[in-house]
Amino acid sequence: MIVGLPKEIKDNEYRVGLTPAGVRALTDAGHKVVVEHSAGEGSGFGDDLYRTAGATIMDSADDIWQQGDMIVKVKEPISPEYPRMREGQLLFTYLHLAPDRELTQQLLERKVTGVAYETITDRAGTLPLLTPMSEVAGRMAIQVGSHYLEKMSGGRGVLLGGVPGVPAARVVIIGGGVVGTNAAKIAVGMGAHVTIIDNNLGRLRELDDIFLSKISTLASSAYMIHDAITQADLIVGAVLVPGAAAPRLVTRGMLKDVPDGAVIVDVAVDQGGCIETTHPTTHSDPTYYVEGVLHYCVANMPGAVPRTSTFALTNATLPYALKLANKGLIAAIQSDPGLKAGVNTYAGRLTYEAVAIDQGLEYTSLDEMLGGTTTTAKA
Ligand SMILES: NC(=O)c1ccc[n+]([C@@H]2O[C@H](COP(=O)([O-])OP(=O)(O)OC[C@H]3O[C@@H](n4cnc5c(N)ncnc54)[C@H](O)[C@@H]3O)[C@@H](O)[C@H]2O)c1
């Protein structure tokens, strides 16, 4: 297979779809990899590293899209990329089609096979290609939170770990999943006083086993959230209700009781946020105040650390990219129902039901299209 690696062109996107190590794995498996000139620059990978790994460097994005049987990317294609997509081409990337009618139509009209990172599942039913970015964002939440707690950055001037004779900062993490757990690890490591709130008691038991006495856990309710945040220096929003907007667990009214200069990092902003006063911000203008509380609500936090994020993402995507390249789409999804769940568009049909429902478009079962050949495989 010829695998194409274009440079990302979305504003402020510095990640890239394959590391040089990923290119080496593909070329070792007998595939040809064509890489757009300076595709990896934003993540610290020069053309020479890709060339040494066996890639052919090409000057224009058009050539990459023209040659690639499979295009490996990070972000969904944007309008300059639409005309480059070809019938039958395999596009392996984050797609997030539900809110994007135009891209969905483009993929359907151009009969592109769109395999979306965000809908691939693993044996446990979780989303393995979303996890790495949640790990990055969770760890970053404490890093940026501690920065904005500094007086010069607009916070209340509190050191996360305190010092002997002065109490540590209070960090309240709402949601104890991937983001919340990774935030807790960094906050505990910096010596903060950490409380995790979740509505899943089983998850709270697991967190209690992981962190022992280093954190407090609280069952989620409006009362307990209000009580916890009245003493918080840093609040991290990390809830997720799969397939739904985030519940607004901290109300504007509650913020009146949060100390002035406290910091909120609402990581759940990409699902609308779990704080009533959250609205999305960008890396170039990341913060604002409501009721004296500093809000940081950047919707693509991993974009600030593209090198780490590219490594983390491609560690997770490469096994699937290799499977698709080695076996071809049909054999690959026959052998892996979790990968099949990633196929959102195929031969001009919308094959992911939730996207079809959201957009009011016709859904076609991939199994029906392929004559039932994909239903027999076991995870
Ligand atoms: N801003 C960014 O750059 C960025 C990056 C990565 C992830 N995210 C977002 O962060 C959010 C969390 O992701 P995740 O991977 O940790 O999800 P996850 O599913 O691993 O964890 C979510 C947790 O929220 C808990 N929860 C659900 N409802 C709750 C409630 N009412 N009260 C308390 N807890 C509740 C769940 O029990 C679960 O433990 C998602 O919205 C995700 O899209 C944002």
PDB file of C-alpha atoms in Angstrom, residues 175-176 197-204 218-221 240-241:
ATOM      1  CA  GLY A 175     -14.868  13.350  37.162  1.00  0.00           C
ATOM      2  CA  GLY A 176     -12.439  10.522  37.967  1.00  0.00           C
ATOM      3  CA  ILE A 197     -15.670  13.665  42.813  1.00  0.00           C
ATOM      4  CA  ASP A 198     -17.436  11.051  40.653  1.00  0.00           C
ATOM      5  CA  ASN A 199     -20.950   9.618  40.445  1.00  0.00           C
ATOM      6  CA  ASN A 200     -19.638   6.097  39.812  1.00  0.00           C
ATOM      7  CA  LEU A 201     -18.964   4.527  43.216  1.00  0.00           C
ATOM      8  CA  GLY A 202     -17.074   1.649  41.593  1.00  0.00           C
ATOM      9  CA  ARG A 203     -14.697   4.153  40.032  1.00  0.00           C
ATOM     10  CA  LEU A 204     -14.240   5.921  43.396  1.00  0.00           C
ATOM     11  CA  LEU A 218     -16.564  12.166  47.203  1.00  0.00           C
ATOM     12  CA  ALA A 219     -19.787  10.835  45.679  1.00  0.00           C
ATOM     13  CA  SER A 220     -21.100  13.391  43.208  1.00  0.00           C
ATOM     14  CA  SER A 221     -24.082  15.539  44.179  1.00  0.00           C
ATOM     15  CA  LEU A 240     -17.976  12.790  30.463  1.00  0.00           C
ATOM     16  CA  VAL A 241     -21.362  11.309  29.737  1.00  0.00           C
TER      17      VAL A 241
END
